[in-house]
N, CA and C atoms as an extended XYZ file, in Angstrom:
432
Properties=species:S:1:pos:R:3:atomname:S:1:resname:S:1:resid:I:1 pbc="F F F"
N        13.961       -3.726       26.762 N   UNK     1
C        13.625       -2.346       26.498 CA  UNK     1
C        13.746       -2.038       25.003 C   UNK     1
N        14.651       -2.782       24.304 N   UNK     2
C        14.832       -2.576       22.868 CA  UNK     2
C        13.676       -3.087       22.389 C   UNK     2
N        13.410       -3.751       22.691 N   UNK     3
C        12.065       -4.719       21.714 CA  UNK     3
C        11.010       -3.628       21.899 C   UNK     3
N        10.715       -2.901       23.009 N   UNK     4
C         9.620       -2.174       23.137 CA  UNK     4
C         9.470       -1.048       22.298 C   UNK     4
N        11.004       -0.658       21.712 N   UNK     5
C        10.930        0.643       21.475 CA  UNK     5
C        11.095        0.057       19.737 C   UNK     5
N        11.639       -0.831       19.441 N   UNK     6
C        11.561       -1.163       17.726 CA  UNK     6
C        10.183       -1.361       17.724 C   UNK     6
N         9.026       -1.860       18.838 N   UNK     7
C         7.861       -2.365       18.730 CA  UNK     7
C         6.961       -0.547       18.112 C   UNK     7
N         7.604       -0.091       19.034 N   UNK     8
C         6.957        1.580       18.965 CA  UNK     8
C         7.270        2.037       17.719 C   UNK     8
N         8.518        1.584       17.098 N   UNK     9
C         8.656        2.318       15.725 CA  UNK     9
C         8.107        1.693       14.407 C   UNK     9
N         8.028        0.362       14.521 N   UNK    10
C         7.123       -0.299       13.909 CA  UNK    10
C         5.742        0.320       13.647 C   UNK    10
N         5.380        0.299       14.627 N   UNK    11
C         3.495        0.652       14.751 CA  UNK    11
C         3.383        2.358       13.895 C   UNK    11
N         4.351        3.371       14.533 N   UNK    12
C         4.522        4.335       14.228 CA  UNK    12
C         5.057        4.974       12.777 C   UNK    12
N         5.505        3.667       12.085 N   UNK    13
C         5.848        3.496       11.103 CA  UNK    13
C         4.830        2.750        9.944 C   UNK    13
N         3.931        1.842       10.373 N   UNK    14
C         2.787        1.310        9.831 CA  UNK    14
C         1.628        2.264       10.048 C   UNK    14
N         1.470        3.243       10.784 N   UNK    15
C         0.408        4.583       11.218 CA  UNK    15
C         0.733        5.239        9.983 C   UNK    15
N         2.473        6.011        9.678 N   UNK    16
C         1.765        6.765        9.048 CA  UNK    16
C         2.111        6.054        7.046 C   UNK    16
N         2.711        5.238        7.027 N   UNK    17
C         2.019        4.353        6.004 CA  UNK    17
C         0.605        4.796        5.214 C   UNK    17
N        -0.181        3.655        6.448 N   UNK    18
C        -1.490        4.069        6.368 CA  UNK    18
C        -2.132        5.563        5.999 C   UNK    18
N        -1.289        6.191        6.880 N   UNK    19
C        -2.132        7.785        6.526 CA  UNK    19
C        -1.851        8.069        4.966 C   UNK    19
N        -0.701        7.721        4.653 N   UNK    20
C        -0.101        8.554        3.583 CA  UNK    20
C        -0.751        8.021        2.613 C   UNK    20
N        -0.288        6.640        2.156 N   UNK    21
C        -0.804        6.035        1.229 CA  UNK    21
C        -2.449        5.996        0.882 C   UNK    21
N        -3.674        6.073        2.389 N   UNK    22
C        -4.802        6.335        1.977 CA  UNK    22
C        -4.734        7.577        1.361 C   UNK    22
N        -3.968        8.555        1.496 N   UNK    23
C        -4.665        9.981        0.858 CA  UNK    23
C        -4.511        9.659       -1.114 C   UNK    23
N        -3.216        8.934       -1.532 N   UNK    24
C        -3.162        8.340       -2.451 CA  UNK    24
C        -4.438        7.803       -3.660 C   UNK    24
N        -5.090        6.896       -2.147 N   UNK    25
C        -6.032        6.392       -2.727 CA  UNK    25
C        -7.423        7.454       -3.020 C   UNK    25
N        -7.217        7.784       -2.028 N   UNK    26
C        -8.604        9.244       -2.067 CA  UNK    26
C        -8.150        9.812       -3.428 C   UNK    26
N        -7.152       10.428       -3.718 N   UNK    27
C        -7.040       11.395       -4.543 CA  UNK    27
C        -7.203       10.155       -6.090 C   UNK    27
N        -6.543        8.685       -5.972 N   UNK    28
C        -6.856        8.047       -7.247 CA  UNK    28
C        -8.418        7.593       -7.412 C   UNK    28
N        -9.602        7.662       -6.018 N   UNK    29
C       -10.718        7.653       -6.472 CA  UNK    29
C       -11.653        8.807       -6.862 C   UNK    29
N       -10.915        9.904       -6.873 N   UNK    30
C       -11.322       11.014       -7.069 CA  UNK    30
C       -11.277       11.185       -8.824 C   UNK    30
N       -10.402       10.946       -8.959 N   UNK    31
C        -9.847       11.081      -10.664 CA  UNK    31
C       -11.320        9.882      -10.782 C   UNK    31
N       -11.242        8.337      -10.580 N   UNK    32
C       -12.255        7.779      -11.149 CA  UNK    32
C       -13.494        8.044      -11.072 C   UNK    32
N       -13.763        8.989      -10.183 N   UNK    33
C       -14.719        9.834      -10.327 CA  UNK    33
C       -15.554       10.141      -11.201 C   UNK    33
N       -14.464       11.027      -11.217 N   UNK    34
C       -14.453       12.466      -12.610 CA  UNK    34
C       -14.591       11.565      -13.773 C   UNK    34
N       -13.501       10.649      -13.915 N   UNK    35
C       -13.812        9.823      -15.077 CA  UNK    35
C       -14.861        9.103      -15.396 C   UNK    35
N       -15.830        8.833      -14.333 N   UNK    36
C       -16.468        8.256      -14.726 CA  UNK    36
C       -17.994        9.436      -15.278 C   UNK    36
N       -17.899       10.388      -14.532 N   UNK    37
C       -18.455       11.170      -15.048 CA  UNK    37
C       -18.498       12.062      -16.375 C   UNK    37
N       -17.654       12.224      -16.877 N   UNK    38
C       -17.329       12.581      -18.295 CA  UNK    38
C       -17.622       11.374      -19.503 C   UNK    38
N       -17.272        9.995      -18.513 N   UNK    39
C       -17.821        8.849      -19.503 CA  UNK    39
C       -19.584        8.781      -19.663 C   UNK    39
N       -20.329        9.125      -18.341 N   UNK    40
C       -21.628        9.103      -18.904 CA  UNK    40
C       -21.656       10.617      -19.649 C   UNK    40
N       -21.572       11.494      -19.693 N   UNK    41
C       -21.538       12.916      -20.061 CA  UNK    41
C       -21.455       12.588      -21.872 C   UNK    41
N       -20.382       12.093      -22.181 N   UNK    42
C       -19.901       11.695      -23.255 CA  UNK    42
C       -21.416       10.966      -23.850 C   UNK    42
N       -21.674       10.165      -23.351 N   UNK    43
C       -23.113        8.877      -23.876 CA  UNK    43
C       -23.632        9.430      -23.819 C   UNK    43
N       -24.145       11.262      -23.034 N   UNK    44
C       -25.511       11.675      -22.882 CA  UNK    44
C       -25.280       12.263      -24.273 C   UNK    44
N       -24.039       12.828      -24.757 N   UNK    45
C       -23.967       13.605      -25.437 CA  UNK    45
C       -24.333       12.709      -27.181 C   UNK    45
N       -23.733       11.660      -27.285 N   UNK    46
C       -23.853       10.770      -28.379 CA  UNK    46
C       -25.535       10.263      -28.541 C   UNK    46
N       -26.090       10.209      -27.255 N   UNK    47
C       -27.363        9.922      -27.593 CA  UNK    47
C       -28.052       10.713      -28.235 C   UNK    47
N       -27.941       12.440      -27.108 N   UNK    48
C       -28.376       14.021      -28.266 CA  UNK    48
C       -27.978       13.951      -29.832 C   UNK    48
N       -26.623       13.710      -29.959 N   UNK    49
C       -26.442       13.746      -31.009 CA  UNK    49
C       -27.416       12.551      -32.261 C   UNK    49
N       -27.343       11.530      -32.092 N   UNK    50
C       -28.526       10.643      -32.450 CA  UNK    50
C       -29.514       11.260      -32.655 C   UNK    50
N       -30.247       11.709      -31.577 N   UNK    51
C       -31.541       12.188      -31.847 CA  UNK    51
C       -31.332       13.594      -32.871 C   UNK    51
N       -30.825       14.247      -32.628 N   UNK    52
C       -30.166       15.417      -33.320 CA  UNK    52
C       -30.312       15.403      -35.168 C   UNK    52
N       -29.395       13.808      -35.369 N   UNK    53
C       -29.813       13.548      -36.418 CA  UNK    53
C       -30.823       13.366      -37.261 C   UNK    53
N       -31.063       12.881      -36.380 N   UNK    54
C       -32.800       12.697      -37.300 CA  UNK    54
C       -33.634       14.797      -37.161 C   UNK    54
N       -32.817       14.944      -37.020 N   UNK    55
C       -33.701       16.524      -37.434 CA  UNK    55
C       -32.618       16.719      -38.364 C   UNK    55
N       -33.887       17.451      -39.503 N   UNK    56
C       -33.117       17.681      -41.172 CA  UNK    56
C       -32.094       19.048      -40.241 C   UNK    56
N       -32.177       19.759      -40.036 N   UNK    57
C       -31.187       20.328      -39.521 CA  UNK    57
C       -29.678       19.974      -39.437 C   UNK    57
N       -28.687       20.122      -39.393 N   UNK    58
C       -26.899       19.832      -39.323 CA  UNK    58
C       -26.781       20.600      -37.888 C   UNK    58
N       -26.812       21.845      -38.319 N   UNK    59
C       -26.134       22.731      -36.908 CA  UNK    59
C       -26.524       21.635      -35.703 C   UNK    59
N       -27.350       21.626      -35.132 N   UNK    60
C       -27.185       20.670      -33.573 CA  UNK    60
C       -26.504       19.411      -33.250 C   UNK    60
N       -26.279       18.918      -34.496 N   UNK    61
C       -25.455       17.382      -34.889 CA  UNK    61
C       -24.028       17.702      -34.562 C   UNK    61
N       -23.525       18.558      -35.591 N   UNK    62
C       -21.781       19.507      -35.035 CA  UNK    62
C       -21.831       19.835      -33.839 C   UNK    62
N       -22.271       20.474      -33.179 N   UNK    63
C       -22.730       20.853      -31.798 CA  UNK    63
C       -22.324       19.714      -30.938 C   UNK    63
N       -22.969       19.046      -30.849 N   UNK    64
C       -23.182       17.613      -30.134 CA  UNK    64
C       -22.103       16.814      -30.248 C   UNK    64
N       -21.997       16.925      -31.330 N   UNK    65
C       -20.497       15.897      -31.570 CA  UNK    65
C       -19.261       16.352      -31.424 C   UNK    65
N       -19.119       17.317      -31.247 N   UNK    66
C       -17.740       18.753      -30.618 CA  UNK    66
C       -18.034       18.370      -29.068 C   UNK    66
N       -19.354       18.164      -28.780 N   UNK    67
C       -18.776       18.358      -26.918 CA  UNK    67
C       -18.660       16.918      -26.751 C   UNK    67
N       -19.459       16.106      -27.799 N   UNK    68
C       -18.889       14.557      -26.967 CA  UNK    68
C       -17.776       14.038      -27.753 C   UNK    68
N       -17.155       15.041      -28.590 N   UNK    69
C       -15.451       14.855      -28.423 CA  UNK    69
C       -14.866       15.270      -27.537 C   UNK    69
N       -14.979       16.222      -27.185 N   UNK    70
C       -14.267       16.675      -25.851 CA  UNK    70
C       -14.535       16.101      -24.378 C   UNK    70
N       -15.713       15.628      -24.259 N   UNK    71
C       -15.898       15.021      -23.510 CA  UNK    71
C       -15.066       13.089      -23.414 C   UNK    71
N       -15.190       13.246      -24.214 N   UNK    72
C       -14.036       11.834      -24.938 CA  UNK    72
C       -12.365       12.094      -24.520 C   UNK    72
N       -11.935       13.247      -24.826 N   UNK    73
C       -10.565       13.468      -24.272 CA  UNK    73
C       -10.479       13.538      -22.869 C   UNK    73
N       -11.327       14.743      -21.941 N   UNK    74
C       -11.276       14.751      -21.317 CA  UNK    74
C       -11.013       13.596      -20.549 C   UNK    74
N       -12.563       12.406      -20.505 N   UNK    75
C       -12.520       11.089      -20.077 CA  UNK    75
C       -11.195        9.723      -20.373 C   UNK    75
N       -10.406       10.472      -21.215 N   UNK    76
C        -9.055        9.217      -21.302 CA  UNK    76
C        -8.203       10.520      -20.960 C   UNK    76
N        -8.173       11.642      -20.768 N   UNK    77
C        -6.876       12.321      -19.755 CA  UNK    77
C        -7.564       11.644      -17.797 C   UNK    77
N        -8.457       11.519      -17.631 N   UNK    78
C        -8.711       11.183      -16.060 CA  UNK    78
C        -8.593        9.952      -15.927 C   UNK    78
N        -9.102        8.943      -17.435 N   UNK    79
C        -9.051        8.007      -16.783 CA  UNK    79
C        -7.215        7.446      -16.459 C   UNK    79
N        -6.704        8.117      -17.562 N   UNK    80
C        -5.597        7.651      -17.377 CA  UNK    80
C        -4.173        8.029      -15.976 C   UNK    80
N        -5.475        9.041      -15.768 N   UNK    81
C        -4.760        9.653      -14.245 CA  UNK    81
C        -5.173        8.654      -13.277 C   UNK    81
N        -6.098        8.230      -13.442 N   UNK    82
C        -6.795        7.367      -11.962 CA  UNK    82
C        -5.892        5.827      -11.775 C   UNK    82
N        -5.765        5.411      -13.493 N   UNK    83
C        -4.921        4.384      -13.397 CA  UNK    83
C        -3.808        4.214      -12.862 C   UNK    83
N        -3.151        5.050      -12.468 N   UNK    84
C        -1.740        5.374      -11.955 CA  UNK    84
C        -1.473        6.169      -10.139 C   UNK    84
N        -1.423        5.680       -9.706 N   UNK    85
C        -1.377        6.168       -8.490 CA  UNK    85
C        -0.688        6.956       -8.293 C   UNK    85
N        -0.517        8.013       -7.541 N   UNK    86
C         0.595        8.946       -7.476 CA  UNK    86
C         1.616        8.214       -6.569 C   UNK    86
N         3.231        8.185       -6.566 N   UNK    87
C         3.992        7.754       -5.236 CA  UNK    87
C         4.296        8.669       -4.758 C   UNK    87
N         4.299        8.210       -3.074 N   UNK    88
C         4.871        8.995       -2.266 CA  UNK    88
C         5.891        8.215       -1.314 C   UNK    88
N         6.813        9.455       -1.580 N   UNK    89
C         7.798        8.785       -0.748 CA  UNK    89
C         8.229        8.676        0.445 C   UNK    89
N         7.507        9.282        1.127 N   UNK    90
C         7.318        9.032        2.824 CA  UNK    90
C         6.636        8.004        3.006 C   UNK    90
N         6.094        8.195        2.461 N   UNK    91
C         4.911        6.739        2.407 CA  UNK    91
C         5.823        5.104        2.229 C   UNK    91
N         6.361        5.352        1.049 N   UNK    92
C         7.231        4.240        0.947 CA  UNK    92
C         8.101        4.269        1.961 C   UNK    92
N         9.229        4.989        2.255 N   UNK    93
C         9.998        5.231        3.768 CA  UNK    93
C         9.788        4.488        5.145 C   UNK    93
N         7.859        5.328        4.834 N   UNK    94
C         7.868        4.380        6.285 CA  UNK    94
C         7.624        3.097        6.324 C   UNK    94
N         7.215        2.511        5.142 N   UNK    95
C         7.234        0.864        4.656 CA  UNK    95
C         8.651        0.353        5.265 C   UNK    95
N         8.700        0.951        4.626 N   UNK    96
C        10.802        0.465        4.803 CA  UNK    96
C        10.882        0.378        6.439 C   UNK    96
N        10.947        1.612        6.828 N   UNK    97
C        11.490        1.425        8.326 CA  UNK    97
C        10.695        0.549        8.817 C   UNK    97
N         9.324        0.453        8.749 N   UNK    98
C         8.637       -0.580        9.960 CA  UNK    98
C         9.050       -1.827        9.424 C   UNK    98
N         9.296       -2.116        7.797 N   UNK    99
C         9.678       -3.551        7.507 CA  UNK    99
C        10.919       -3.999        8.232 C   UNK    99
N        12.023       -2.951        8.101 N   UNK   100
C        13.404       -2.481        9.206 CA  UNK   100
C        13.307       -2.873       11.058 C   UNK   100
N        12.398       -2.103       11.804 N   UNK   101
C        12.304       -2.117       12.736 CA  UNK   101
C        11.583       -3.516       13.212 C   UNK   101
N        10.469       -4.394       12.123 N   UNK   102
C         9.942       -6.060       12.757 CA  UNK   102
C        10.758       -6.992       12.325 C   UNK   102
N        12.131       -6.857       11.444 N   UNK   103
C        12.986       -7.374       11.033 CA  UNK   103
C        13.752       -7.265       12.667 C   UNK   103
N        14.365       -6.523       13.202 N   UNK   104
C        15.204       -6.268       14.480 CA  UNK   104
C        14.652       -6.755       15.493 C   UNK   104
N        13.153       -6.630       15.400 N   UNK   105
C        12.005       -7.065       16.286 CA  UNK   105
C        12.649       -8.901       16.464 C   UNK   105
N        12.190       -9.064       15.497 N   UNK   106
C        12.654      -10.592       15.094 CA  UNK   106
C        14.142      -11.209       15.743 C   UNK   106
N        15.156      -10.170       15.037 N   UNK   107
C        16.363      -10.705       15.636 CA  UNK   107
C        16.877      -11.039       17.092 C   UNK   107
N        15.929       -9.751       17.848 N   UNK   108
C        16.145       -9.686       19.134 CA  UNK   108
C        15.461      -10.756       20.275 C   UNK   108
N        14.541      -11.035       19.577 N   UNK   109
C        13.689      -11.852       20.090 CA  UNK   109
C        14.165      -13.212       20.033 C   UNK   109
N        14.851      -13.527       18.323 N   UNK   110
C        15.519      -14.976       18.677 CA  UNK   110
C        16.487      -14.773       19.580 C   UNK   110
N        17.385      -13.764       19.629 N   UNK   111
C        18.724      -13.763       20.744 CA  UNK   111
C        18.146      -14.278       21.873 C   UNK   111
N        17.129      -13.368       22.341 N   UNK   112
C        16.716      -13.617       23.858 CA  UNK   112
C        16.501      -15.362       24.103 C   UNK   112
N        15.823      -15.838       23.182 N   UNK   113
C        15.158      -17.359       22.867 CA  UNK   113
C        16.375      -18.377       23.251 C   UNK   113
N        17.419      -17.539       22.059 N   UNK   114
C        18.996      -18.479       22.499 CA  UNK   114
C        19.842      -18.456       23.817 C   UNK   114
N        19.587      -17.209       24.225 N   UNK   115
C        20.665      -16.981       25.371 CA  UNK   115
C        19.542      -17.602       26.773 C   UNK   115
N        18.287      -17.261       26.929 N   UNK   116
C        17.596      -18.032       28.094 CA  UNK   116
C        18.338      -18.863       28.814 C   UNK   116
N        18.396      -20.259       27.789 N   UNK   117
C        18.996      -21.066       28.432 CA  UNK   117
C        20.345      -21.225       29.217 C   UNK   117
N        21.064      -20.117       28.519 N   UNK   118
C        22.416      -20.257       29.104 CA  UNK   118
C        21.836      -18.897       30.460 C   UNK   118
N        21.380      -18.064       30.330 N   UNK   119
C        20.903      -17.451       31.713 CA  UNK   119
C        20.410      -17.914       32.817 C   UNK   119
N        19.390      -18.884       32.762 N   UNK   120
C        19.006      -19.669       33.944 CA  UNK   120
C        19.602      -21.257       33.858 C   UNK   120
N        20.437      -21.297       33.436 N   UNK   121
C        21.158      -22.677       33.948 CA  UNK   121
C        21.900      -22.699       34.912 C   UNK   121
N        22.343      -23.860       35.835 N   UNK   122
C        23.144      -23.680       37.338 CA  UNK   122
C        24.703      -23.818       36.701 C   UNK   122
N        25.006      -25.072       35.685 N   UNK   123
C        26.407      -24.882       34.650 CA  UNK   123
C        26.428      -24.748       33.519 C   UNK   123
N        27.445      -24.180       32.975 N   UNK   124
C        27.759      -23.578       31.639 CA  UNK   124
C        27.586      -24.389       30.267 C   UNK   124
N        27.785      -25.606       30.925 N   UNK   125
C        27.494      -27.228       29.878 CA  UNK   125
C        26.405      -26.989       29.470 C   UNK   125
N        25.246      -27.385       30.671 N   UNK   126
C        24.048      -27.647       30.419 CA  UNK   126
C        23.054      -26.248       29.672 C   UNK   126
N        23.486      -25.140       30.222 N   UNK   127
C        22.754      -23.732       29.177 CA  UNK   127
C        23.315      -23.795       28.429 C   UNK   127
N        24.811      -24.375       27.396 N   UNK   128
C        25.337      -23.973       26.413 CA  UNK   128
C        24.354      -24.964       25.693 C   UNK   128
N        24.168      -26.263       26.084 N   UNK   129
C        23.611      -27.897       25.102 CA  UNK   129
C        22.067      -26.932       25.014 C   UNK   129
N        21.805      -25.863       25.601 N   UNK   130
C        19.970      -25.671       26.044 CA  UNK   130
C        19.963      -24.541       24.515 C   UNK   130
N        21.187      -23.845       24.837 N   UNK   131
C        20.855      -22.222       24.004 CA  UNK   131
C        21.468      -23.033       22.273 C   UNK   131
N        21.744      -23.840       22.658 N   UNK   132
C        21.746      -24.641       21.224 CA  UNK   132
C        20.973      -25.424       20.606 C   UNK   132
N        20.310      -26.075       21.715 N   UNK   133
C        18.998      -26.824       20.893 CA  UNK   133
C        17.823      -25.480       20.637 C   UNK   133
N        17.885      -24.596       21.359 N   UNK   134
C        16.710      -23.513       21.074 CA  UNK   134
C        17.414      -22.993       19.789 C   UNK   134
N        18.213      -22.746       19.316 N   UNK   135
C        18.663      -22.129       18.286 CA  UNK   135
C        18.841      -22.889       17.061 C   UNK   135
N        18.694      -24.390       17.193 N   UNK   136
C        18.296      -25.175       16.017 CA  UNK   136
C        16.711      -25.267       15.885 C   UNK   136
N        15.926      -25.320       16.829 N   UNK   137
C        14.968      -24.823       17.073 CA  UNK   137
C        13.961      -24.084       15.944 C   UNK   137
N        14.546      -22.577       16.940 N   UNK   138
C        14.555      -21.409       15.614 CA  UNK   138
C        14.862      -21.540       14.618 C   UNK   138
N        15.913      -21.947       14.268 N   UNK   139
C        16.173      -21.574       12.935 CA  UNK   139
C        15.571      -22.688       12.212 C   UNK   139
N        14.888      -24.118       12.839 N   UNK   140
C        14.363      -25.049       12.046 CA  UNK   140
C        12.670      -23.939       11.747 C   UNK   140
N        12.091      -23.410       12.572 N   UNK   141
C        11.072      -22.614       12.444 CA  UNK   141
C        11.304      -21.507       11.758 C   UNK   141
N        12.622      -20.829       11.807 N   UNK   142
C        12.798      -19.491       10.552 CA  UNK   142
C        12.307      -19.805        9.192 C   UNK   142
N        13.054      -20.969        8.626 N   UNK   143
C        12.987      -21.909        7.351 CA  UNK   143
C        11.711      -21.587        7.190 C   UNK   143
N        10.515      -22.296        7.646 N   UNK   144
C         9.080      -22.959        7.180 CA  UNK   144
C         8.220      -21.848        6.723 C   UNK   144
């Protein structure tokens, strides 16, 4: 009955993982987004400006080159948001517990593995020599 219910907290614990940490990701592809949009914004703007130049004119050149500066900041404040994931700590939590709960998963499961033998044996000799070779067993398979 234990195994079933560390099994339940496991899963329930890798669920909301999953939930949490995707919203993470949503919100860090959102920023690359944006960033990436301010990065072409920026090139549309440097190209205007180019062309800009070549008219004897100044005023539209300043112009141009004020928004694809700003467009330049903007694009290294997002990008540098996107690079960085936000943490959350439920998120991490439930890492923990389900890593917690298939860890117990584990333990319980070798017990059962070891004691078998001494449960269905007719004498105490022969399940003790049984729940000992299963338990060198295991633990030769824990190792690998």
């Amino acid at each position: 009955m234990r195994l079933i219910s560390l099994a339940r907290a496991a899963f329930q614990a890798e669920k909301l993982y999953l939930r949490r940490s995707g919203r993470g990701y949503a919100i860090q592809a959102g920023y690359g987004v944006a960033a990436a949009v301010f990065g072409i914004l920026m090139l549309v703007m440097l190209h205007i400006a180019g062309f800009a130049a070549l008219v004897p004119s100044q005023g539209p050149v300043v112009a141009a080159l004020i928004l694809a500066g700003a467009d330049l900041v903007l694009f290294a404040i997002l990008a540098l948001m996107a690079r960085n994931p936000p943490r959350d700590a439920v998120a991490e939590e439930a890492l923990q517990l389900r890593q917690a709960a298939l860890n117990q998963m584990g333990d319980t499961a070798t017990q059962a593995l070891i004691l078998a033998p001494l449960l269905r044996s007719q004498t105490l000799k022969k399940g003790a020599f049984g729940a000992a070779i299963t338990a060198a067993l295991v633990a030769f398979f824990n190792r690998r």
